[in-house]
C-alpha atoms as one frame of an Amber mdcrd trajectory, in Angstrom:
protein
  97.930 153.747  64.684  99.080 150.142  64.864  98.614 147.461  62.105  95.631
 145.798  64.028  93.880 149.008  64.188  94.565 149.752  60.548  93.122 146.438
  59.567  90.075 147.112  61.481  89.135 150.412  59.711  90.199 149.214  56.273
  88.874 145.999  54.709  89.467 143.611  57.607  90.670 140.143  56.614  88.413
 137.294  57.809  85.658 139.747  58.970  83.454 136.827  60.120  85.926 136.201
  62.946  85.995 139.672  64.168  83.767 140.468  67.046  85.608 142.859  69.339
  85.071 146.630  68.766  87.715 149.292  68.712  87.444 151.654  71.779  88.860
 154.968  71.005  89.761 157.659  73.583  90.563 160.841  71.852  92.949 161.916
  74.551  95.249 159.093  73.248  97.316 160.269  70.244  97.039 156.851  68.393
  93.317 156.527  69.032  92.854 160.152  67.831  94.575 159.216  64.550  92.270
 156.209  64.070  89.263 158.375  64.749  90.402 161.039  62.356  90.946 158.439
  59.648  87.581 156.912  60.179  85.895 160.451  60.099  87.769 161.556  57.129
  86.804 158.621  55.128  83.086 158.975  55.808  82.476 156.300  53.115  79.855
 154.043  54.365  80.479 155.008  57.882  77.438 155.219  60.150  78.049 157.665
  63.043  75.883 157.657  66.165  76.556 160.562  68.552  73.992 160.547  71.369
  76.515 161.497  74.155  74.396 164.454  75.343  71.450 162.279  76.021  73.804
 159.838  77.942  75.139 162.770  79.931  71.635 163.793  80.790  70.846 160.277
  82.077  74.132 160.196  84.174  73.318 163.450  85.831  69.827 162.357  86.505
  71.129 159.077  87.952  73.398 161.076  90.280  70.339 163.091  91.595  67.464
 160.644  91.805  65.804 162.941  94.384  65.990 166.110  92.202  63.392 167.268
  89.831  65.723 168.699  87.118  64.055 171.122  84.684  65.036 170.617  81.058
  66.572 174.101  80.796  68.956 173.135  83.605  70.682 170.259  81.904  72.997
 172.520  79.717  74.610 174.065  82.735  74.853 170.734  84.645  76.354 168.926
  81.735  78.868 171.857  81.173  79.899 171.696  84.844  80.343 167.904  84.458
  82.540 168.152  81.479  84.632 170.714  83.339  86.137 172.237  80.150  86.481
 168.947  78.103  85.123 169.137  74.624  81.851 167.222  74.392  83.168 165.421
  71.262  86.296 164.248  73.123  84.338 163.241  76.180  83.929 159.463  76.903
  84.913 157.086  74.079  84.144 156.426  70.517  83.426 152.827  69.737  83.975
 151.495  66.184  82.179 148.199  65.108  83.963 147.172  61.973  81.306 144.513
  60.931  78.613 147.168  60.680  80.957 150.232  60.094  79.241 151.973  62.938
  81.020 154.614  65.033  79.193 155.250  68.311  79.897 157.955  70.944  79.510
 156.549  74.524  80.258 157.474  78.022  83.451 155.750  79.263  83.254 152.507
  81.091  82.621 153.673  84.643  79.928 156.027  83.775  78.613 153.875  81.078
  78.192 151.032  83.553  76.550 153.233  86.079  73.958 154.508  83.698  73.373
 151.217  81.863  72.735 149.287  85.171  70.796 152.051  86.864  67.506 150.271
  86.309  68.808 147.115  87.860  68.654 148.758  91.302  67.891 147.175  93.731
  67.116 143.934  92.159  70.798 143.902  91.673  72.687 146.257  94.009  75.784
 148.144  93.039  77.708 145.857  95.344  76.278 142.849  93.687  76.942 144.185
  90.359  80.619 144.738  91.260  80.821 141.129  92.551  79.385 139.878  89.311
  81.866 141.961  87.244  84.582 139.817  88.649  83.008 136.556  87.531  83.900
 134.290  84.551  81.132 132.267  82.800  81.621 129.661  80.152  78.858 128.806
  77.676  79.001 125.907  75.239  76.297 125.758  72.594  74.671 128.910  71.303
  70.985 128.317  70.709  69.585 128.510  74.214  73.189 129.612  75.021  72.925
 132.744  72.948  69.705 133.634  74.880  71.467 133.127  78.155  74.449 135.052
  77.129  72.543 137.999  75.881  70.342 138.116  79.090  73.476 137.875  81.290
  74.999 140.746  79.274  71.938 142.944  79.542  72.042 142.402  83.390  75.834
 142.737  83.339  75.963 139.485  85.178  79.613 138.671  84.495  83.020 140.237
  83.912  84.182 137.647  81.315  82.285 135.460  78.991  83.766 132.438  77.132
  81.544 131.169  74.190  82.244 127.850  72.474  80.426 126.573  69.383  81.902
 125.245  66.156  78.771 125.940  64.096  77.841 128.679  61.756  74.405 130.329
  61.431  72.093 128.465  59.050  68.680 129.524  57.850  66.981 126.854  60.005
  68.503 128.402  63.069  66.539 131.553  62.711  63.507 130.020  64.391  65.286
 130.406  67.789  68.416 132.407  67.368  67.828 136.199  67.616  69.695 137.646
  64.607  69.203 138.638  61.011  69.568 136.975  57.633  72.542 139.105  56.933
  74.502 136.883  59.454  73.912 133.541  57.671  77.255 131.773  57.348  78.743
 133.631  60.282  79.965 131.675  63.306  77.337 131.548  66.042  79.969 132.637
  68.632  80.820 135.769  66.610  77.057 136.678  66.278  76.634 136.436  70.089
  79.839 138.220  70.871  79.018 141.089  68.424  75.553 141.560  69.908  77.089
 141.630  73.332  79.585 144.224  72.230  76.827 146.318  70.852  74.971 146.169
  74.153  78.057 146.728  76.253  81.505 147.196  74.587  83.358 146.958  77.840
  82.409 143.366  78.609  85.037 140.850  77.933  84.132 138.027  75.581  86.363
 135.297  74.179  85.235 133.029  71.407  86.170 129.377  70.888  85.506 128.731
  67.224  86.033 125.037  67.356  83.587 124.580  70.149  84.807 122.849  73.176
  87.399 120.133  72.410  89.912 117.960  74.108  92.577 120.365  72.734  90.996
 123.580  74.103  89.333 122.311  77.238  91.915 123.481  79.663  92.132 126.902
  78.087  88.310 127.214  78.120  87.948 126.218  81.812  90.985 127.821  83.267
  92.870 130.147  80.800  93.038 133.566  82.394  91.449 132.358  85.551  89.063
 129.458  86.393  85.403 129.753  85.334  82.921 130.311  88.030  80.041 128.683
  86.179  79.656 126.442  83.147  76.466 126.717  81.178  76.025 123.727  78.969
  73.700 124.100  75.907  75.595 122.023  73.370  74.129 119.260  71.305  77.164
 116.994  71.549  76.415 114.260  74.104  80.062 113.352  74.421  80.955 116.967
  75.214  78.156 117.285  77.771  79.588 114.485  79.725  83.318 115.401  79.293
  82.523 118.933  80.159  80.870 117.845  83.391  83.910 115.574  84.248  86.085
 118.694  83.943  83.652 120.956  85.832  83.327 118.397  88.702  87.234 118.012
  88.787  87.516 121.833  89.192  84.445 122.163  91.327  82.588 124.491  89.004
  78.691 124.418  89.086  76.955 123.542  85.858  73.582 125.119  84.567  71.665
 123.581  81.645  68.318 124.501  80.177  66.664 122.013  77.847  64.192 124.335
  76.147  61.503 121.820  76.838  58.880 122.233  79.552  61.212 124.930  80.824
  63.455 122.316  82.435  66.536 123.817  84.109  69.248 121.448  85.445  71.693
 122.651  88.253  74.675 120.667  89.388  76.531 122.257  92.291  79.952 120.568
  91.783  81.393 123.484  93.753  79.427 122.344  96.858  79.197 118.724  96.089
  82.485 117.678  94.349  81.426 113.956  94.506  78.003 114.535  92.970  77.181
 112.075  90.108  76.925 113.631  86.672  73.502 114.671  85.494  72.014 113.506
  88.796  73.167 109.978  88.258  71.375 109.549  84.879  74.416 108.863  82.809
  75.998 106.002  84.868  77.529 103.530  82.469  77.610 105.779  79.503  81.151
 106.280  77.890  81.372 109.653  76.247  83.820 108.166  73.692  81.222 105.542
  72.560  78.404 108.010  71.871  80.547 110.650  69.972  79.731 109.322  66.548
  76.103 108.372  67.242  73.437 109.500  64.623  70.752 111.723  65.861  68.355
 108.718  65.883  70.811 106.737  68.016  71.325 109.543  70.447  67.546 109.512
  71.391  67.857 106.693  73.995  70.775 108.503  75.642  68.829 111.755  75.788
  65.799 109.936  77.214  68.110 108.389  79.783  69.485 111.782  80.667  66.257
 113.615  80.832  63.876 110.931  81.837  61.189 109.868  79.340  58.316 110.979
  81.726  59.781 114.404  82.093  59.597 115.303  78.388  56.726 117.115  76.743
  54.402 115.076  74.497  55.302 117.055  71.421  58.982 116.595  72.040  58.566
 112.879  72.489  56.474 112.663  69.304  59.307 114.645  67.478  61.937 112.345
  68.859  60.197 109.389  67.080  60.238 111.415  63.837  64.050 112.242  64.048
  65.709 111.370  60.713  62.321 110.305  59.281  60.132 113.310  58.775  62.384
 115.874  60.560  66.192 116.133  60.710  66.669 116.628  64.408  64.713 117.487
  67.591  62.878 120.803  67.556  63.399 123.970  69.578  61.195 127.038  69.648
  62.098 130.675  70.127  59.752 130.946  73.063  61.437 128.052  74.839  64.802
 129.444  74.116  63.867 132.830  75.363  62.440 131.252  78.523  65.597 129.278
  78.931  67.663 132.467  78.522  65.776 133.966  81.488  65.877 130.947  83.643
  69.502 130.230  82.988  70.788 133.821  83.510  68.647 134.185  86.715  70.267
 130.856  87.967  73.733 131.974  87.155  73.229 135.257  88.958  71.886 133.798
  92.134  74.589 130.997  92.254  77.356 133.668  91.749  75.882 135.931  94.457
  75.427 132.829  96.851  71.708 133.345  96.934  71.009 129.796  95.745  72.937
 126.687  96.758  70.896 123.635  95.624  71.293 121.118  92.890  68.305 119.752
  91.026  66.068 119.650  88.167  63.328 122.425  87.910  60.419 123.000  85.550
  58.748 126.268  84.357  56.127 124.442  82.313  53.771 126.916  80.727  51.317
 124.131  79.749  50.833 123.489  83.515  51.211 127.054  84.733  49.192 128.839
  82.151  46.352 126.345  81.660  42.749 126.737  80.770  41.920 123.766  82.911
  41.221 121.298  80.067  43.186 117.982  80.335  43.887 115.434  77.845  41.207
 112.608  77.822  42.142 109.261  76.739  40.071 108.212  73.778  37.817 105.430
  74.799  38.561 101.852  73.489  36.451  98.887  73.348  36.105  97.164  76.745
  36.844  93.404  76.816  33.269  92.181  76.843  34.220  88.637  77.876  34.869
  86.970  81.168  37.383  84.164  81.571  35.979  80.820  80.492  35.139  78.787
  83.529  35.173  75.063  84.108  31.432  74.846  84.511  30.850  76.540  81.062
  33.328  74.103  79.525  31.551  71.033  80.982  28.156  72.409  79.963  29.333
  72.950  76.383  31.145  69.607  76.221  27.957  67.913  77.479  26.007  69.383
  74.623  28.426  68.219  71.959  29.970  64.936  73.189  30.863  63.064  70.063
  29.909  59.434  69.467  32.847  57.077  70.228  34.330  55.147  67.269  34.858
  51.406  67.406  38.659  51.800  67.132  38.928  54.693  69.579  41.447  54.569
  72.291  41.067  56.446  75.670  44.527  57.808  76.502  45.650  57.981  80.133
  45.414  61.269  81.935  49.298  61.577  82.016  49.529  61.127  78.261  46.779
  63.801  77.815  48.774  66.154  79.853  51.878  65.512  77.677  49.954  66.081
  74.561  48.329  69.275  75.693  51.647  70.576  76.910  52.942  70.074  73.334
  49.877  71.801  71.984  50.322  74.724  74.181  53.876  75.181  72.888  52.376
  76.374  69.570  52.619  80.105  68.558  49.638  82.538  69.111  48.956  86.149
  68.319  50.869  88.244  70.876  51.414  85.043  72.740  47.847  85.312  74.046
  47.424  81.672  74.307  43.609  81.664  73.664  43.048  77.995  74.338  41.571
  75.971  77.194  41.270  72.213  77.306  38.933  69.718  78.984  39.370  65.985
  79.001  36.549  63.817  79.900  35.089  60.365  78.763  37.921  59.926  76.345
  37.352  63.162  74.494  39.659  66.156  74.637  37.747  69.426  74.051  39.505
  72.569  72.688  37.801  75.763  73.744  38.141  79.453  72.783  38.740  81.570
  75.848  37.790  84.919  74.214  38.760  86.830  77.371  42.347  85.982  76.516
  42.148  86.655  72.734  40.080  89.761  72.625  42.242  92.218  70.767  42.642
  94.405  67.624  44.657  91.602  66.029  41.935  88.879  66.404  39.537  90.287
  63.796  36.569  87.982  63.413  38.546  85.379  65.470  40.785  84.453  62.412
  43.994  84.887  64.429  42.809  82.635  67.266  41.829  79.924  64.832  45.248
  79.937  63.358  46.588  79.470  66.793  44.048  76.577  67.509  45.145  74.940
  64.236  48.866  75.264  65.258  48.161  73.790  68.693  46.123  70.929  67.298
  49.056  70.092  64.988  51.513  70.036  67.724  49.125  67.601  69.612  48.671
  65.582  66.416  52.458  65.244  65.798  53.206  64.323  69.485  50.403  61.860
  69.557  51.732  60.087  66.528  55.069  59.468  68.410  52.875  57.842  71.124
  51.238  55.612  68.567  48.021  57.372  68.591  46.158  59.224  65.853  43.912
  62.141  66.809  40.877  62.879  64.801  38.908  66.039  65.270  35.295  67.039
  65.020  35.461  70.691  64.138  32.509  72.348  65.813  33.664  75.874  66.045
  31.785  78.770  64.519  31.872  82.513  64.756  29.732  82.514  67.977  30.784
  79.264  69.601  33.432  78.787  72.325  33.867  75.151  71.642  36.313  74.868
  68.820  36.817  71.058  68.505  36.206  67.640  70.048  39.208  65.378  69.662
  39.231  61.632  69.948  42.099  59.146  69.526  42.698  55.902  67.728  45.589
  53.814  66.817  47.773  55.088  64.016  46.302  53.927  60.628  48.421  56.151
  58.269  51.991  54.943  58.999  53.270  56.902  55.984  51.974  60.218  57.380
  53.310  59.214  60.874  56.778  58.697  59.357  56.620  61.888  57.406  55.790
  63.996  60.483  57.998  62.159  62.965  61.026  64.549  62.539  58.903  67.601
  63.463  58.162  66.239  66.976  61.770  67.050  67.925  61.210  70.725  67.142
  57.914  71.374  69.160  59.580  72.560  72.281  62.589  74.146  70.407  60.439
  76.241  68.028  60.454  80.128  68.718  60.058  83.343  67.117  63.515  84.669
  66.197  63.649  88.503  65.607  67.435  88.800  65.790  69.027  90.663  63.023
  71.894  89.132  61.127  73.377  89.665  57.682  71.449  88.232  54.809  72.313
  84.698  54.070  71.880  82.264  51.228  69.498  79.358  51.930  69.809  76.145
  49.929  67.094  75.440  47.423  66.569  71.996  48.946  65.775  73.650  52.261
  63.115  75.784  50.579  61.813  72.740  48.906  61.511  71.004  52.272  59.753
  73.899  53.852  57.226  74.054  51.018  56.772  70.302  51.159  55.686  70.471
  54.842  53.618  73.555  54.442  51.886  72.133  51.500  51.146  68.709  53.183
  47.803  70.214  54.616  45.258  69.737  51.873  44.603  73.072  50.004  47.555
  74.956  51.576  49.443  77.097  49.182  52.954  78.183  50.099  54.740  80.930
  48.114  58.244  82.233  48.504  59.487  85.828  47.667  63.280  86.295  47.292
  64.151  88.898  44.754  65.266  92.349  46.220  62.562  94.318  44.391  59.727
  92.203  45.551  61.114  92.142  49.087  61.351  95.899  48.958  57.759  96.334
  47.943  56.551  93.936  50.502  58.614  95.686  53.205  56.899  98.987  52.296
  53.427  97.366  52.739  54.336  95.650  55.942  55.913  98.815  57.363  52.819
 100.971  56.582  50.470  98.386  58.099  52.728  98.315  61.266  52.386 102.140
  61.420  48.507 101.986  60.880  48.180  99.470  63.552  50.059 101.574  66.116
  48.421 104.865  65.060  44.984 103.236  65.349  43.365 103.794  68.795  42.481
 100.208  69.429  45.667  98.786  67.777  47.814 100.951  69.964  45.930 100.084
  73.087  46.082  96.418  72.222  49.883  96.550  71.571  50.666  98.476  74.829
  48.274  96.794  77.222  47.454  93.364  75.777  50.477  92.230  73.813  53.666
  93.778  75.225  55.352  92.872  78.532  57.522  95.843  79.212  59.779  94.200
  81.782  61.067  90.710  82.120  59.447  90.599  85.657  56.097  91.249  84.177
  56.568  88.644  81.442  57.585  86.062  83.994  54.652  86.875  86.200  52.039
  86.805  83.586  53.639  83.949  81.596  52.038  85.327  78.404  52.588  88.301
  76.039  55.681  89.309  74.412  58.672  90.268  76.527  60.171  93.454  74.922
  63.665  91.914  75.302  62.706  89.163  72.884  62.219  91.726  70.105  65.849
  92.018  69.208  65.784  95.819  69.139  68.589  98.264  69.099  68.862 100.785
  72.057  67.293 103.462  69.813  64.445 101.274  68.876  63.891 100.229  72.495
  63.741 103.994  73.368  61.336 104.690  70.574  58.994 101.925  71.869  59.297
 103.292  75.264  58.110 106.691  73.981  55.289 105.489  71.858  53.766 103.644
  74.780  52.044 106.895  75.513  48.696 107.333  74.018  49.201 111.142  73.948
  52.424 110.774  72.078  50.822 108.488  69.464  47.938 110.887  69.262  50.264
 113.798  68.642  52.157 111.776  65.910  48.853 110.972  64.296  47.680 114.642
  64.447  50.947 115.708  62.925  50.748 113.302  60.096  53.883 111.517  61.210
  54.696 107.966  62.086  57.079 107.106  59.269  59.581 105.915  61.819  57.062
 103.170  62.781  57.622 101.643  59.301  61.367 101.246  59.773  61.496  98.258
  62.002  59.711  96.189  59.343  61.939  97.521  56.659  65.089  96.770  58.545
  63.716  93.359  59.342  62.991  92.546  55.628  66.276  93.944  54.481  68.068
  91.031  56.272  65.569  88.358  55.042  66.731  85.600  52.814  63.041  85.264
  51.813  59.584  85.988  52.791  56.885  83.339  52.688  53.157  83.356  52.459
  50.820  80.553  53.439  47.056  80.705  52.295  44.105  78.294  51.917  40.893
  78.372  49.917  37.937  80.204  51.336  37.983  82.937  53.983  36.350  80.944
  56.807  37.366  79.823  60.219  37.881  76.192  59.260  40.327  77.382  56.629
  42.244  79.439  59.089  42.301  76.366  61.562  43.818  74.198  58.668  46.059
  77.097  57.782  47.408  77.117  61.391  48.355  73.421  60.917  50.203  74.212
  57.733  52.018  77.108  59.403  53.125  74.957  62.317  54.453  72.216  60.033
  56.418  74.792  58.118  57.771  76.442  61.284  58.856  73.090  62.903  60.495
  72.046  59.678  62.435  75.378  59.685  63.383  74.819  63.297  64.972  71.553
  62.297  66.917  73.204  59.598  68.259  75.945  61.897  66.339  78.781  60.116
  65.110  81.816  61.928  61.307  82.604  61.419  59.916  86.041  62.251  56.165
  86.552  61.514  55.331  89.735  59.620  51.532  89.601  59.731  50.187  93.124
  60.128  48.914  93.203  56.567  47.069  89.906  57.060  45.224  91.489  60.052
  44.492  94.810  58.493  43.452  93.815  54.893  40.452  91.778  56.061  39.058
  94.811  57.839  39.246  96.571  54.431  38.048  93.735  52.221  35.290  92.351
  54.555  34.672  95.105  57.099  34.772  98.335  54.972  37.573  99.707  57.164
  36.066  98.586  60.464  38.164  99.791  63.489  40.659 101.868  61.297  41.196
 105.524  61.127  39.250 106.503  57.913  42.176 108.490  56.571  44.143 105.164
  56.275  41.435 103.161  54.541  41.999 104.448  50.940  45.723 103.987  51.257
  45.206 100.436  52.559  42.902  99.586  49.698  45.673 100.673  47.305  48.241
  98.678  49.160  45.889  95.685  49.183  45.740  95.761  45.420  49.615  95.898
  45.217  49.854  93.144  47.650  47.542  90.849  45.552  49.581  91.752  42.442
  52.936  90.984  44.110  51.903  87.733  45.720  49.462  86.489  43.079  46.585
  85.794  45.549  42.896  86.781  45.358  40.506  88.013  47.972  38.618  84.715
  48.280  41.537  82.931  50.219  42.375  82.595  53.846  45.649  84.495  54.255
  47.129  82.720  57.197  50.804  83.493  57.633  53.477  85.676  56.291  57.039
  85.519  57.697  60.628  86.347  57.256  62.981  83.406  56.620  66.648  84.069
  57.587  69.764  82.695  59.265  70.290  84.333  62.696  71.707  83.558  66.119
  69.226  81.906  68.582  67.595  84.387  70.941  68.513  84.119  74.638  65.017
  84.869  75.814  61.876  83.135  74.501  58.296  83.510  75.098  56.795  81.982
  78.358  53.780  79.620  78.508  51.008  79.528  80.985  51.147  76.655  83.521
  49.383  73.562  82.258  46.979  73.705  85.309  45.652  77.040  83.993  44.777
  75.661  80.612  43.892  71.958  81.054  41.093  70.416  83.191  41.058  66.582
  83.431  37.822  65.276  84.762  38.160  62.137  86.898
C-alpha cells in the first residue's frame, strides 16, 4: 500500500480537494491490502455490494432476445465468474469523502451495462468515439448541469473542469448538491458526483478557474480539447478563452440559462469566425476584468443582444447591485441548459451538427396558453397641431389696442427676436410655442399638440417655457432699442398665451442690467456632464440670486450643505423612479421626450438626444433596457426600481449647490413669470461658466398630489409622495400656495459636445404680410 492510498483511507489531508476515488482490484496485492485495511476498520465505513444485481444486468444485456427465468441466473452468473470468487470479481471503489466502499463491475462490463439504455440513440461505435474525446468546462452552474448530463450519457473520455469558486448557500437554487457541501470547491462537487456516477471517467479539476497561467494546460495538457463549454461569469475570461479556442480551432458551446439560449461557435470549421458572432468587436478583455456587476451589464447586453433577453432577466439587470446582488439563474433553466449543452456537444463530436449560431428553447413561447402581453392603454393625445387659420382667428379676437408710443418692428427683426425666444428651454425640449406676427403685434400661442405629456400637468410646464421664451425675446429686444410689453391673455383653456407689442426703451437702468445676458441666449444649454464637486465663489451665488430675484415676487433659494443635498437627492431620485414606473410617465419619457439616436434627434429637431445625458455605459445600457413597457411593468410588479433613483443621486453628489425658484400663487401667470426668473438665472450662470442641470421631477409630481389627489399616479406611490412632499417643504421652507417653478443642480463641469436642437423658424413663426 503506497502513501497516497494510506492517506486516502486514513484522515485525508485537505479532503475538500480530493475528488478521485480509489479503484481496487483484489487480484492486485497492494489493492488487496488497502481493501483489507478498509474492511477491518469498519469504523464509519459504508459498504455497498450489489455486484450480483449488476451481473444479472450484464447477462441480460448479453442476451436481449432471451427470456431468462429468475432461477436461471445463479447458474449463468456462476458460469460467467468461471471460478472467480464473487467478492473478488470486478472492482471495489472507495470514495474517501463519503467513506463509501462500493462493489462494481470492472470498466469494460460497467460501461457496457451502464450505457445499455443509450442504444441506439447512441450506438456502441459512437460511444467509443465519444470515449476518446476531451471536453473542457469553465464555470460550474450551468456547467455542472452540462458536466453531469455528459457523464450520464458517457459523452466524453476526459473532462476538465475550471472554477475558482466554492459552494455558497445562494448557489443551491440551481446547483444540484446538498448543504453538506457548503464551502467545498464547485469543481470538486461536480467531479465527485461524476465519480459516483462513473468512477472510470477521467476528470481533472482546475481550482483557480481558467487563468493566463493555466490556460495552455487546460486547453492542451495531455491532448488538445475537442470542445470548450463556456459557462463562466468572468467576461474577460469568456473573451480570452475564445481567442485561445479560435487559435486552436476548438468549437465553443455556451448556454445562457435565459430563454434557453444556446450559442455555438464552430472555430474548428471557421477559424476566422468573429468571437461571439461579432458582438464583442472593440471590447478589450483586459479593460473589463475589474468591472462591477453593474458595469458588466452593457457588455452582457452587447454580447447577448438586448432584444434577445427575457423580460424578467432585463428587469433583474436593472436591479443588479440595487435590490439584488447579481443576475438571477433558475434551476429549471440550468437543467434545460445542461440538456441542450450536452446534446450539442455530443452531436458536434459525432459530426452530426456542423453549424454556428444562436438557438432558443424558450418555454414561454413553446409552452404557451395563448395569452400575450397587452400594453396598458395610455392617454391619446387629444390635440391636433395648431394651424395658421386657428392662430389668425384667435389673434383677430384678441387684437390689443395700439399704444401711442408703440413701434412696429420690421419682419427681419421679429424673426431675429423669435429665434432668440425659441432658444429658451422647454420640458423635454418639446418647444410648445408658435408665433404669429401681424399688424405690429406678436402673438404667442400654445401648441398643445407638442406639449401634451405627463410632465405638463395643468399646463404649468408649458407656461414656464413661455415665460423663458418671452424673457429671451425681451432681453434681445432691449439690445435692439425696443422694449416689449405683454398682454397676458392665457388661461387654462386658451391657446393664445400672450399678445406682445413694442415701444422704445423707457427703463434704461433695466436695459443696462439685462444687457450682459443677451450674450448668453444662444450659448445657454443643459449641462448633465459629471465632474468632481467644485467650490463656487459667494459672489457668483449672489449674482445668480440677483438676476433670479429681479422678477417681482420671485424667490431664489440655495442649498449647499451635504446633509440637505443628500435629503433632496433622495426625494428627487424617488420622484424620478415614480415617473418612470408610472404608465403615462414612462410612455412620455420613451415616446415623447427621448430621442434614442442622434439621427432621430437631427430629424425631429426636438426632444432630448440620449447622448446629451452624459451617462456612463452602464447607465446607457439600463436606459435601453427600461425602454420596454414590459420590463418597467415587471420592475413595478416586483416592487423594484431603486436603480432608477441612482442617476439623480449621482448627479446631486457632484453638485456645488441646488437651487429652487418659486413665485407667489399657484396659477399660470406665476409660472410664466417664474419662467422669466429661471431664464435670467440660467443666462447669468452661463456667463459665469457654471453648469446647470434641471432636477424637476418633484415639481411635476407634487402638484398631482397637492392639487390633483394623486391624479395619473400609481396609487401605491401616493402616500409615499405625500410624506416626501412634507419633507420637501420642511427642507426648502416653502408652502403649498406657491408656484414651484425650477429646481436645478449648480456645478462646474466641462461643456457638452452635443446640445439640444431647435425647430426651424419657419415651423414656429408666421409673419403675415
